[in-house]
Short mmCIF file of C-alpha atoms in Angstrom, two decimals:
data_model
loop_
_atom_site.label_atom_id
_atom_site.label_comp_id
_atom_site.label_asym_id
_atom_site.label_seq_id
_atom_site.Cartn_x
_atom_site.Cartn_y
_atom_site.Cartn_z
CA MET A 1 -30.15 29.74 -90.98
CA LYS A 2 -27.62 32.06 -89.37
CA ARG A 3 -26.24 31.59 -85.89
CA ALA A 4 -28.58 34.23 -84.38
CA GLY A 5 -31.57 32.38 -85.83
CA TRP A 6 -30.50 29.08 -84.27
CA LEU A 7 -29.97 30.82 -80.94
CA ALA A 8 -33.43 32.37 -81.13
CA CYS A 9 -35.06 29.01 -81.92
CA GLY A 10 -33.14 27.42 -79.07
CA GLY A 11 -34.26 30.19 -76.73
CA VAL A 12 -37.92 29.63 -77.66
CA ALA A 13 -37.58 25.87 -77.10
CA LEU A 14 -35.84 26.40 -73.75
CA TRP A 15 -38.59 28.79 -72.63
CA TYR A 16 -41.30 26.24 -73.28
CA LEU A 17 -39.31 23.46 -71.66
CA PHE A 18 -38.89 25.68 -68.60
CA ALA A 19 -42.59 26.60 -68.65
CA TRP A 20 -43.61 22.94 -68.94
CA ALA A 21 -41.33 22.02 -66.02
CA MET A 22 -42.94 24.75 -63.89
CA LEU A 23 -46.51 23.80 -64.86
CA ARG A 24 -46.13 20.04 -64.70
CA PRO A 25 -48.38 18.21 -64.13
CA LEU A 26 -50.87 19.89 -66.42
CA ALA A 27 -54.47 19.42 -65.36
CA ASP A 28 -56.16 16.77 -67.47
CA ALA A 29 -59.12 19.09 -67.92
CA PRO A 30 -60.17 21.67 -70.54
CA VAL A 31 -59.13 25.32 -70.53
CA ALA A 32 -61.94 27.79 -71.30
CA ASP A 33 -63.64 26.67 -74.56
CA SER A 34 -61.08 23.99 -75.36
CA TRP A 35 -63.51 21.24 -74.37
CA LEU A 36 -65.51 22.10 -77.51
CA TYR A 37 -62.59 21.39 -79.79
CA GLY A 38 -61.18 18.47 -77.81
CA GLU A 39 -64.58 16.80 -77.89
CA ALA A 40 -64.77 17.41 -81.64
CA VAL A 41 -61.42 15.61 -82.03
CA ARG A 42 -62.56 12.64 -79.96
CA ARG A 43 -65.84 12.46 -81.87
CA TYR A 44 -63.98 12.53 -85.19
CA LEU A 45 -61.80 9.63 -84.04
CA GLN A 46 -64.91 7.64 -83.07
CA THR A 47 -67.25 8.46 -85.96
CA GLY A 48 -65.17 10.12 -88.71
CA GLU A 49 -67.52 13.11 -88.52
CA VAL A 50 -66.33 16.69 -88.00
CA ARG A 51 -68.98 18.18 -85.75
CA PHE A 52 -69.01 20.84 -83.05
CA ALA A 53 -71.33 21.67 -80.16
CA GLY A 54 -74.44 23.41 -81.37
CA TYR A 55 -73.98 26.85 -79.90
CA THR A 56 -70.31 27.37 -80.73
CA GLN A 57 -69.74 29.63 -83.73
CA ALA A 58 -66.15 28.60 -84.43
CA MET A 59 -65.35 26.07 -87.13
CA PRO A 60 -61.72 24.98 -86.61
CA ILE A 61 -61.88 22.09 -89.08
CA ALA A 62 -58.13 22.03 -89.67
CA GLN A 63 -57.52 22.00 -85.92
CA VAL A 64 -59.68 18.90 -85.56
CA TYR A 65 -57.61 17.10 -88.22
CA TYR A 66 -54.39 18.18 -86.51
CA GLY A 67 -55.72 17.14 -83.11
CA ALA A 68 -56.84 13.78 -84.45
CA ALA A 69 -53.40 13.08 -85.94
CA TRP A 70 -51.77 14.08 -82.64
CA ALA A 71 -54.21 11.97 -80.60
CA ARG A 72 -53.46 8.86 -82.65
CA LEU A 73 -49.80 9.23 -81.69
CA PHE A 74 -49.95 10.63 -78.15
CA GLY A 75 -53.54 10.26 -76.91
CA GLY A 76 -56.55 12.53 -77.02
CA GLY A 77 -56.82 13.63 -73.39
CA SER A 78 -57.01 17.31 -72.48
CA ALA A 79 -53.39 17.49 -71.29
CA SER A 80 -52.12 15.77 -74.44
CA LEU A 81 -54.00 18.16 -76.73
CA GLU A 82 -52.63 21.09 -74.73
CA ILE A 83 -49.10 19.91 -75.50
CA ALA A 84 -50.15 19.77 -79.16
CA ASP A 85 -50.81 23.51 -79.00
CA VAL A 86 -47.51 24.15 -77.18
CA VAL A 87 -45.70 22.76 -80.24
CA LEU A 88 -47.60 25.20 -82.48
CA ALA A 89 -46.94 28.10 -80.10
CA ALA A 90 -43.19 27.43 -80.14
CA LEU A 91 -43.24 27.09 -83.93
CA GLY A 92 -45.16 30.36 -84.24
CA ALA A 93 -42.63 32.22 -82.09
CA MET A 94 -39.71 30.83 -84.11
CA MET A 95 -41.38 31.90 -87.34
CA PHE A 96 -42.05 35.34 -85.91
CA TYR A 97 -38.33 35.82 -85.27
CA ALA A 98 -37.64 34.77 -88.86
CA LEU A 99 -40.34 37.20 -90.07
CA ALA A 100 -38.85 40.10 -88.13
CA ARG A 101 -35.39 39.38 -89.52
CA ARG A 102 -36.75 38.96 -93.05
CA CYS A 103 -38.50 42.33 -92.77
CA GLY A 104 -35.27 44.06 -91.82
CA ALA A 105 -35.08 44.06 -88.01
CA THR A 106 -31.69 43.46 -86.40
CA PRO A 107 -31.13 40.36 -84.21
CA ILE A 108 -31.50 41.89 -80.72
CA PRO A 109 -34.78 43.79 -81.38
CA SER A 110 -36.11 40.69 -83.19
CA LEU A 111 -35.24 38.47 -80.24
CA ILE A 112 -36.77 40.81 -77.64
CA ALA A 113 -39.90 41.30 -79.77
CA THR A 114 -40.20 37.50 -79.96
CA GLY A 115 -39.93 37.40 -76.16
CA CYS A 116 -42.67 40.02 -75.96
CA LEU A 117 -44.90 37.74 -78.05
CA LEU A 118 -44.06 34.72 -75.87
CA GLY A 119 -44.64 36.78 -72.73
CA ASN A 120 -48.02 38.02 -73.86
CA PRO A 121 -50.47 36.81 -71.19
CA CYS A 122 -52.88 35.38 -73.76
CA TYR A 123 -50.19 33.77 -75.92
CA ASN A 124 -48.52 32.18 -72.91
CA PHE A 125 -51.73 31.09 -71.20
CA LEU A 126 -53.42 29.76 -74.33
CA SER A 127 -50.27 27.92 -75.43
CA PHE A 128 -51.21 25.38 -72.75
CA SER A 129 -54.72 24.82 -74.04
CA PHE A 130 -56.46 23.44 -77.12
CA MET A 131 -58.06 26.76 -77.93
CA THR A 132 -58.05 28.14 -81.49
CA GLU A 133 -55.97 31.27 -80.80
CA ILE A 134 -52.53 29.65 -80.98
CA PRO A 135 -53.07 27.56 -84.16
CA PHE A 136 -54.64 30.62 -85.78
CA LEU A 137 -51.81 32.98 -84.81
CA MET A 138 -49.16 30.46 -85.85
CA LEU A 139 -50.73 30.27 -89.30
CA VAL A 140 -51.12 34.07 -89.54
CA ILE A 141 -47.40 34.41 -88.88
CA ALA A 142 -46.65 31.59 -91.35
CA VAL A 143 -48.68 33.30 -94.10
CA ASN A 144 -46.81 36.56 -93.60
CA LEU A 145 -43.43 34.82 -93.45
CA ALA A 146 -44.11 33.07 -96.75
CA PHE A 147 -45.31 36.38 -98.20
CA ALA A 148 -42.11 38.09 -97.01
CA GLU A 149 -39.97 35.37 -98.60
CA GLY A 150 -41.80 36.09 -101.86
CA GLU A 151 -39.76 39.24 -102.34
CA GLY A 152 -36.70 37.16 -103.20
CA ARG A 153 -36.15 34.08 -105.34
CA PHE A 154 -39.00 31.74 -106.30
CA GLU A 155 -41.54 34.51 -105.76
CA ALA A 156 -44.42 32.62 -107.38
CA LEU A 157 -43.89 29.51 -105.26
CA TRP A 158 -43.80 31.55 -102.04
CA MET A 159 -46.99 33.38 -103.02
CA TRP A 160 -48.76 30.09 -103.62
CA LEU A 161 -47.54 28.79 -100.27
CA ALA A 162 -48.82 31.94 -98.54
CA ALA A 163 -52.20 31.53 -100.26
CA ILE A 164 -52.47 27.84 -99.32
CA LEU A 165 -51.60 28.61 -95.69
CA SER A 166 -54.26 31.34 -95.63
CA VAL A 167 -56.88 28.75 -96.61
CA VAL A 168 -55.73 26.42 -93.81
CA CYS A 169 -55.84 29.43 -91.47
CA PHE A 170 -59.43 30.12 -92.63
CA MET A 171 -60.27 26.55 -91.64
CA ILE A 172 -59.30 27.51 -88.07
CA ARG A 173 -60.97 30.91 -87.97
CA PRO A 174 -62.74 32.87 -90.74
CA PHE A 175 -60.81 35.94 -89.60
CA ALA A 176 -58.01 34.56 -91.78
CA ALA A 177 -59.67 36.63 -94.50
CA MET A 178 -57.76 39.58 -93.01
CA THR A 179 -54.43 37.98 -93.94
CA VAL A 180 -55.59 37.63 -97.55
CA LEU A 181 -56.72 41.28 -97.60
CA GLY A 182 -53.41 42.37 -96.12
CA CYS A 183 -51.38 40.53 -98.74
CA VAL A 184 -53.59 41.68 -101.60
CA ALA A 185 -53.49 45.30 -100.45
CA ALA A 186 -49.70 45.20 -100.11
CA ILE A 187 -49.30 43.71 -103.59
CA VAL A 188 -51.56 46.36 -105.15
CA LEU A 189 -50.07 49.33 -103.28
CA TYR A 190 -46.48 48.37 -104.03
CA GLY A 191 -47.00 46.76 -107.42
CA SER A 192 -48.86 49.81 -108.72
CA GLY A 193 -46.11 52.14 -107.55
CA VAL A 194 -48.36 53.98 -105.06
CA LEU A 195 -45.88 53.33 -102.22
CA ARG A 196 -42.09 53.42 -102.05
CA GLU A 197 -41.88 54.69 -105.67
CA HIS A 198 -41.74 51.19 -107.08
CA PRO A 199 -42.11 51.03 -110.88
CA PHE A 200 -45.47 49.85 -112.13
CA ASP A 201 -45.28 46.15 -113.05
CA LEU A 202 -48.65 44.84 -114.15
CA MET A 203 -47.59 41.27 -114.88
CA ARG A 204 -45.80 40.87 -111.56
CA MET A 205 -48.82 42.25 -109.74
CA VAL A 206 -51.18 39.85 -111.55
CA ARG A 207 -48.90 36.89 -110.81
CA GLY A 208 -48.87 37.89 -107.14
CA LEU A 209 -52.64 38.40 -106.91
CA PHE A 210 -53.71 35.22 -108.71
CA PRO A 211 -52.86 32.77 -105.86
CA PHE A 212 -54.81 34.91 -103.39
CA ALA A 213 -57.77 35.11 -105.78
CA VAL A 214 -57.81 31.31 -105.84
CA ALA A 215 -57.47 31.25 -102.03
CA SER A 216 -60.38 33.68 -101.65
CA ALA A 217 -62.61 31.58 -103.89
CA THR A 218 -61.65 28.46 -101.93
CA CYS A 219 -62.50 30.13 -98.63
CA VAL A 220 -65.89 31.21 -99.99
CA GLY A 221 -66.50 27.63 -101.10
CA ILE A 222 -65.60 26.29 -97.65
CA TRP A 223 -67.92 28.82 -96.03
CA PHE A 224 -70.75 27.87 -98.45
CA TRP A 225 -70.24 24.17 -97.74
CA GLN A 226 -70.20 24.74 -93.99
CA MET A 227 -73.14 27.14 -93.83
CA VAL A 228 -75.44 26.06 -96.66
CA LEU A 229 -74.71 22.50 -97.75
CA ASN A 230 -73.94 21.31 -94.23
CA PRO A 231 -75.85 23.83 -92.10
CA ARG A 232 -74.76 24.29 -88.53
CA PRO A 233 -77.39 24.65 -85.78
CA TRP A 234 -76.35 28.25 -85.13
CA ASP A 235 -78.83 30.86 -84.00
CA LEU A 236 -78.24 32.93 -87.14
CA GLU A 237 -81.37 35.04 -86.79
CA ARG A 238 -80.29 36.22 -83.34
CA ASN A 239 -76.79 36.93 -84.60
CA LEU A 240 -78.05 38.97 -87.53
CA ASN A 241 -80.39 40.92 -85.27
CA HIS A 242 -77.32 41.83 -83.22
CA PHE A 243 -76.31 44.30 -85.93
CA GLY A 244 -79.56 46.18 -85.48
CA PHE A 245 -78.24 47.56 -82.18
CA LEU A 246 -75.06 49.04 -83.67
CA PHE A 247 -76.48 52.54 -83.94
CA GLN A 248 -78.30 52.43 -80.61
CA VAL A 249 -75.07 52.40 -78.57
CA PRO A 250 -73.58 55.74 -77.41
CA ILE A 251 -70.46 56.85 -79.25
CA SER A 252 -68.67 57.04 -75.90
CA THR A 253 -69.06 53.27 -75.53
CA TYR A 254 -67.41 52.65 -78.88
CA LEU A 255 -64.61 55.07 -77.98
CA ARG A 256 -64.17 53.30 -74.66
CA ALA A 257 -64.42 49.65 -75.72
CA GLY A 258 -63.62 49.72 -79.43
CA VAL A 259 -60.84 52.30 -79.61
CA LEU A 260 -59.24 52.94 -76.22
CA GLY A 261 -59.73 49.38 -74.94
CA PRO A 262 -57.65 47.66 -77.67
CA LEU A 263 -55.17 50.56 -77.68
CA ILE A 264 -54.54 50.34 -73.93
CA TYR A 265 -54.33 46.56 -74.14
CA LEU A 266 -51.66 46.77 -76.83
CA GLY A 267 -49.89 49.48 -74.85
CA THR A 268 -49.85 47.25 -71.76
CA VAL A 269 -48.58 44.03 -73.34
CA LEU A 270 -46.14 45.80 -75.67
CA SER A 271 -44.88 48.20 -73.00
CA PRO A 272 -41.46 46.46 -72.57
CA ILE A 273 -40.47 47.82 -76.00
CA ALA A 274 -42.94 50.69 -76.50
CA LEU A 275 -41.68 52.49 -73.38
CA LEU A 276 -38.28 52.94 -75.05
CA GLN A 277 -39.79 55.91 -76.90
CA PHE A 278 -39.65 57.81 -73.59
CA ILE A 279 -35.84 57.80 -73.72
CA GLY A 280 -35.61 58.34 -77.48
CA GLU A 281 -35.58 61.42 -79.69
CA ARG A 282 -39.38 61.60 -79.76
CA ARG A 283 -39.79 61.65 -75.98
CA ARG A 284 -41.76 64.90 -75.93
CA GLN A 285 -44.28 63.66 -78.46
CA THR A 286 -44.54 60.37 -76.56
CA ILE A 287 -45.23 62.17 -73.26
CA ALA A 288 -47.89 64.33 -74.93
CA TRP A 289 -49.63 61.30 -76.40
CA ALA A 290 -49.49 59.45 -73.06
CA ILE A 291 -51.10 62.38 -71.24
CA ALA A 292 -53.81 62.66 -73.89
CA ILE A 293 -54.66 58.94 -73.80
CA PHE A 294 -54.60 58.74 -70.01
CA GLY A 295 -56.76 61.85 -69.74
CA SER A 296 -59.28 60.37 -72.19
CA THR A 297 -59.52 57.10 -70.29
CA LEU A 298 -59.87 58.93 -67.00
CA PHE A 299 -62.60 61.19 -68.40
CA LEU A 300 -64.60 58.29 -69.86
CA SER A 301 -64.28 56.31 -66.63
CA PHE A 302 -65.90 59.18 -64.71
CA ILE A 303 -68.71 59.52 -67.26
CA ASP A 304 -69.91 55.95 -66.82
CA HIS A 305 -68.59 53.48 -64.25
CA ARG A 306 -70.57 50.52 -65.60
CA LEU A 307 -68.06 49.68 -68.31
CA PRO A 308 -64.39 50.24 -67.45
CA VAL A 309 -62.11 51.86 -69.98
CA THR A 310 -59.33 49.39 -69.31
CA PRO A 311 -59.99 46.16 -71.24
CA GLU A 312 -61.07 42.87 -69.75
CA TYR A 313 -57.85 41.00 -69.09
CA SER A 314 -59.41 37.56 -68.72
CA CYS A 315 -56.10 35.82 -69.49
CA PHE A 316 -53.88 38.28 -67.62
CA GLY A 317 -52.50 36.24 -64.77
CA GLY A 318 -54.82 33.34 -65.59
CA TRP A 319 -57.76 35.01 -63.89
CA ASP A 320 -60.78 32.89 -63.09
CA ASN A 321 -62.90 34.45 -65.83
CA VAL A 322 -61.42 31.89 -68.21
CA MET A 323 -62.99 29.17 -66.07
CA ILE A 324 -66.30 30.89 -65.31
CA LEU A 325 -67.32 29.68 -61.86
CA ARG A 326 -70.53 30.80 -60.21
CA GLY A 327 -70.37 33.68 -57.79
CA LEU A 328 -68.95 37.16 -58.05
CA PRO A 329 -66.68 38.45 -59.29
CA ASN A 330 -66.32 36.20 -62.32
CA ARG A 331 -65.02 39.03 -64.46
CA PHE A 332 -61.66 40.64 -63.88
CA TYR A 333 -61.40 44.37 -64.44
CA TRP A 334 -58.72 46.65 -63.03
CA ASN A 335 -61.42 48.35 -60.99
CA GLY A 336 -59.68 48.97 -57.66
CA ASP A 337 -56.86 51.29 -56.72
CA TRP A 338 -54.63 49.45 -59.20
CA GLN A 339 -56.74 50.52 -62.16
CA TYR A 340 -54.97 53.87 -62.36
CA PHE A 341 -51.58 52.19 -62.53
CA TRP A 342 -52.68 49.96 -65.40
CA MET A 343 -54.38 52.88 -67.12
CA ALA A 344 -51.12 54.83 -66.87
CA LEU A 345 -48.96 51.91 -68.06
CA GLY A 346 -51.31 51.12 -70.95
CA SER A 347 -51.49 54.80 -71.92
CA ALA A 348 -47.70 55.15 -71.85
CA GLY A 349 -47.21 51.99 -73.92
CA ALA A 350 -49.92 53.06 -76.37
CA ALA A 351 -48.21 56.44 -76.75
CA GLY A 352 -44.91 54.74 -77.55
CA LEU A 353 -46.66 52.50 -80.08
CA ILE A 354 -48.33 55.46 -81.81
CA VAL A 355 -45.10 57.47 -82.06
CA ALA A 356 -43.21 54.42 -83.37
CA ALA A 357 -45.94 53.72 -85.94
CA ARG A 358 -46.00 57.33 -87.12
CA ASP A 359 -42.26 57.28 -87.76
CA LEU A 360 -42.08 53.80 -89.26
CA ILE A 361 -45.19 53.28 -91.41
CA PRO A 362 -44.15 55.68 -94.23
CA ARG A 363 -40.91 53.66 -94.58
CA LEU A 364 -42.42 50.16 -94.44
CA GLY A 365 -41.71 47.63 -97.14
CA ARG A 366 -44.25 45.36 -98.81
CA ALA A 367 -43.91 42.42 -96.40
CA PRO A 368 -44.42 44.26 -93.07
CA SER A 369 -47.17 46.36 -94.66
CA ALA A 370 -49.21 43.19 -95.27
CA ILE A 371 -49.37 42.25 -91.58
CA MET A 372 -50.00 45.87 -90.53
CA ILE A 373 -52.90 46.23 -92.97
CA ALA A 374 -54.32 42.91 -91.79
CA ALA A 375 -54.19 44.07 -88.16
CA ILE A 376 -55.99 47.32 -89.03
CA VAL A 377 -58.70 45.41 -90.92
CA TYR A 378 -59.11 43.08 -87.96
CA TRP A 379 -59.36 45.99 -85.50
CA LEU A 380 -62.10 47.58 -87.61
CA ALA A 381 -63.96 44.25 -87.79
CA ILE A 382 -64.03 43.54 -84.04
CA VAL A 383 -65.80 46.82 -83.23
CA PRO A 384 -69.21 45.99 -84.80
CA LEU A 385 -68.85 42.38 -83.62
CA TRP A 386 -68.25 43.53 -80.02
CA PHE A 387 -65.22 41.29 -79.56
CA PHE A 388 -63.93 43.37 -76.66
CA ASN A 389 -61.68 40.97 -74.79
CA ASP A 390 -57.95 40.29 -74.56
CA ARG A 391 -58.38 36.90 -76.24
CA TYR A 392 -59.53 38.73 -79.36
CA TYR A 393 -57.01 41.57 -79.13
CA VAL A 394 -54.08 39.12 -79.07
CA VAL A 395 -54.51 38.64 -82.84
CA MET A 396 -53.04 42.15 -83.33
CA VAL A 397 -50.02 41.54 -81.08
CA PRO A 398 -47.67 40.04 -83.75
CA ALA A 399 -48.16 43.17 -85.88
CA GLY A 400 -47.38 45.38 -82.87
CA CYS A 401 -44.29 43.33 -81.98
CA LEU A 402 -43.04 43.53 -85.57
CA LEU A 403 -43.61 47.27 -85.74
CA LEU A 404 -41.61 47.85 -82.55
CA ALA A 405 -38.83 45.51 -83.68
CA LEU A 406 -38.44 47.52 -86.90
CA THR A 407 -38.53 50.92 -85.18
CA PRO A 408 -35.07 52.43 -84.55
CA TRP A 409 -34.27 52.08 -80.86
CA PRO A 410 -32.63 54.81 -78.76
CA LYS A 411 -28.86 54.86 -79.23
CA LEU A 412 -28.23 54.03 -75.59
CA ARG A 413 -26.58 50.86 -74.29
CA VAL A 414 -29.20 50.63 -71.59
CA ALA A 415 -32.10 50.42 -74.09
CA PRO A 416 -31.77 46.70 -75.05
CA MET A 417 -31.05 45.75 -71.43
CA LEU A 418 -34.11 47.67 -70.20
CA ALA A 419 -36.37 46.18 -72.88
CA GLY A 420 -35.02 42.69 -72.21
CA ALA A 421 -35.52 42.99 -68.44
CA LEU A 422 -39.09 44.28 -68.82
CA THR A 423 -39.87 41.51 -71.31
CA LEU A 424 -38.56 38.89 -68.88
CA ILE A 425 -40.79 40.35 -66.13
CA LEU A 426 -43.79 40.13 -68.47
CA MET A 427 -42.94 36.52 -69.36
CA MET A 428 -42.68 35.49 -65.71
CA LEU A 429 -45.90 37.32 -64.82
CA SER A 430 -47.70 35.46 -67.59
CA LEU A 431 -46.19 32.12 -66.60
CA GLY A 432 -47.19 32.74 -62.97
CA GLY A 433 -50.77 33.29 -64.06
CA THR A 434 -50.76 30.12 -66.14
CA TYR A 435 -49.38 28.23 -63.12
CA ALA A 436 -52.16 29.61 -60.91
CA TYR A 437 -54.83 28.54 -63.39
CA GLN A 438 -53.46 25.03 -63.90
CA ARG A 439 -53.14 24.46 -60.14
CA GLY A 440 -56.58 25.97 -59.57
CA LEU A 441 -58.05 23.69 -62.21
CA LEU A 442 -56.46 20.70 -60.47
CA ALA A 443 -58.05 21.83 -57.19
CA VAL A 444 -61.49 22.14 -58.79
CA THR A 445 -61.28 18.74 -60.50
CA SER A 446 -60.21 17.08 -57.24
CA VAL A 447 -63.25 18.53 -55.45
CA ARG A 448 -65.51 17.39 -58.29
CA ASP A 449 -64.05 13.87 -58.06
CA ALA A 450 -64.48 13.85 -54.27
CA LEU A 451 -68.15 14.73 -54.61
CA GLU A 452 -68.67 11.91 -57.07
CA ARG A 453 -66.94 9.44 -54.73
CA GLU A 454 -69.40 10.49 -52.04
CA GLY A 455 -72.25 9.40 -54.31
CA VAL A 456 -73.28 12.73 -55.86
CA ARG A 457 -74.36 12.43 -59.48
CA ARG A 458 -72.10 14.31 -61.87
CA SER A 459 -75.12 16.03 -63.41
CA ALA A 460 -75.92 17.51 -59.98
CA ILE A 461 -72.52 19.24 -59.70
CA ASP A 462 -71.90 22.66 -61.19
CA ALA A 463 -68.09 22.61 -61.50
CA GLY A 464 -67.88 25.57 -63.85
CA TYR A 465 -68.39 26.10 -67.54
CA SER A 466 -65.37 24.22 -68.89
CA LEU A 467 -65.63 21.09 -66.76
CA ASN A 468 -69.39 20.86 -67.11
CA GLY A 469 -69.17 21.18 -70.87
CA ASN A 470 -66.44 18.54 -71.01
CA ASP A 471 -68.21 16.10 -68.67
CA LEU A 472 -71.88 16.64 -69.47
CA TYR A 473 -72.31 17.79 -73.06
CA ARG A 474 -73.78 15.17 -75.37
CA TYR A 475 -74.27 15.60 -79.11
CA PRO A 476 -77.92 15.40 -80.17
CA LYS A 477 -79.00 13.40 -83.17
CA HIS A 478 -79.09 15.24 -86.47
CA GLY A 479 -82.23 17.31 -86.83
CA ILE A 480 -82.66 17.83 -83.08
CA ASP A 481 -82.44 21.39 -81.76
CA SER A 482 -79.20 21.24 -79.80
CA MET A 483 -80.07 24.40 -77.85
CA LYS A 484 -82.81 22.45 -76.06
CA LEU A 485 -80.29 19.78 -75.11
CA GLU A 486 -77.82 22.39 -73.88
CA ALA A 487 -80.42 24.08 -71.69
CA GLY A 488 -79.99 21.34 -69.10
CA ILE A 489 -76.21 21.61 -68.84
CA PRO A 490 -75.14 23.82 -65.90
CA MET A 491 -73.16 26.95 -66.77
CA ILE A 492 -73.85 26.67 -70.51
CA THR A 493 -77.36 27.99 -70.88
CA SER A 494 -79.12 27.14 -67.60
CA PRO A 495 -79.48 30.06 -65.17
CA GLY A 496 -80.38 28.07 -62.04
CA VAL A 497 -78.17 26.96 -59.14
CA ASP A 498 -77.47 23.24 -59.06
CA GLU A 499 -77.61 20.98 -56.02
CA TYR A 500 -73.84 21.28 -55.55
CA THR A 501 -71.98 24.30 -56.88
CA LEU A 502 -68.26 25.09 -56.87
CA ALA A 503 -68.23 28.86 -56.65
CA SER A 504 -65.90 31.81 -56.25
CA ALA A 505 -68.21 33.38 -53.63
CA PRO A 506 -71.20 32.34 -51.49
CA ILE A 507 -74.55 32.40 -53.29
CA ALA A 508 -77.95 33.23 -51.81
CA GLY A 509 -80.08 30.15 -51.25
CA THR A 510 -77.12 27.86 -50.64
CA GLN A 511 -75.17 26.67 -47.63
CA ILE A 512 -71.39 26.38 -47.47
CA VAL A 513 -70.33 22.73 -47.34
CA SER A 514 -66.58 23.40 -47.36
CA ARG A 515 -63.86 25.70 -48.64
CA PHE A 516 -60.81 25.04 -50.78
CA SER A 517 -57.98 27.14 -52.18
CA TRP A 518 -57.06 28.42 -55.63
CA PRO A 519 -53.24 28.75 -55.51
CA GLY A 520 -51.61 32.02 -56.52
CA PRO A 521 -48.78 32.52 -59.04
CA PHE A 522 -46.00 29.98 -58.39
CA GLY A 523 -47.83 29.01 -55.19
CA LEU A 524 -47.52 32.48 -53.64
CA GLY A 525 -50.80 33.34 -51.93
CA SER A 526 -54.20 31.89 -52.70
CA ARG A 527 -57.85 32.77 -53.02
CA GLU A 528 -60.73 30.96 -51.35
CA LEU A 529 -63.35 29.02 -53.27
CA TYR A 530 -66.49 27.36 -51.95
CA VAL A 531 -68.43 24.11 -52.22
CA LEU A 532 -72.08 25.11 -51.91
CA LYS A 533 -75.19 22.98 -51.50
CA LYS A 534 -78.65 24.19 -52.39
CA ALA A 535 -80.41 24.89 -49.10
CA HIS A 536 -83.31 22.63 -48.05
CA ALA A 537 -83.07 20.58 -51.20
CA TYR A 538 -82.34 16.95 -51.81
CA GLN A 539 -82.47 15.28 -55.18
CA ALA A 540 -82.19 11.63 -56.01
CA GLY A 541 -78.59 10.63 -56.18
CA ALA A 542 -77.26 13.46 -53.99
CA ALA A 543 -75.42 12.75 -50.76
CA PRO A 544 -77.58 12.71 -47.59
CA ALA A 545 -76.90 15.38 -45.00
CA LYS A 546 -75.23 12.92 -42.60
CA THR A 547 -72.57 12.09 -45.20
CA GLN A 548 -71.65 15.55 -46.36
CA PRO A 549 -68.59 15.47 -48.63
CA ARG A 550 -65.26 15.88 -46.85
CA PHE A 551 -62.34 17.84 -48.32
#
């Protein structure tokens, strides 16, 4: 590895050491859905059985094995498993730098693009969790890096490695099929001579496709084993009926949520580099695109206010939607005066991304084409599935970062400095949000513990989706409908208000017992949360009125 590569790897390691020092101590509690996968790890260690909660539709089998191996060495608590994902996040960023360099990007754009990936709000926030996004993205990058290395020596071995990694990636998320499609499409397009005027080489193309054919068959076999031979208690009928509504939704909704939403998201999180197009040779085209996108978002927002054009940034700044407490608002949209700023920033970044893509894509080589094709396939897939959330859009971010790293930058000395400064701002904004969430989670867990010390049963406390799932979910015996079991767990499927509720706002039919604070980024500012008690209700095991909990 060259000196620049070692410096990049050292920079990634230093960033995560700095982030860990800022976030320490991590809350020993789950982040978002991570309790599902952490519980699966702990169950595997106890019983040797890979099993997930009934209503979850993810099947991160490989993540359970990785988590179990980590837990045997360092413990299986929530904080320990979060550190396990930090290792994968750092490894993924290092491999992304290597991928950018292997695809032809120069060191400085590669380094800043890597920083843009690290500073992505979802990537940063979910690095400190046991969610599936980071292991999945790390493997997506690893597949494409192995594929890129296959253009040199030992091509067959690298292709087999890429195929094997794609199977492991599939065992985290079935969306890994997009990486296989991307590699296969790139091999066919370039091997057949359709692109870049490469000579037709049938044998080389067959040798390249064979490992991915084996990988595809293996993934189908894994899916068959998981769905047919070892059926999960998923509500498949309801999920299949979901597709019956595809043609009943107005086209404006698809334009808003399926096209402009992901585009503005990518424009926002990639803006540190995408905005360079405004000082480049294509500035007029970039301005025209920005005006067109902003005008479209503004027009659609006036047509229907129920669904904002700007995407749901649930991980942007560690907003409380990732925790899901009772009360409103639980969802974070840019729906105040700031929405126009974020619409403008996202539109400008999206315009820069479009102009860069238009100039670069005709000149792409086989390796970067694979990840671009995979990202396009993924984008098309999320529209009918209605995966309209920043946690799902983050899968396309490595492709966007790579595209911008490969695009020629303006020949101005200020360009790298500007991109680097904006990337650092994005990284600190993301870290501040992660800090706020971790400290907020500590505050919520301390209130939950205080209620229990006062004699309140844990099952009578609604402490939010993640904590309730972690503390209260119990696996049913085989053959028992798990959805019936889950109906009694607050914030999973039960709609009622529990005896004690930790909420983001007062709720009708409850009385305020006390208030506590959710700290802001790096401790700057705070927001008020509430401990609520169901009015005129007392259940066995709850604290009497004369001994109300004290905080």
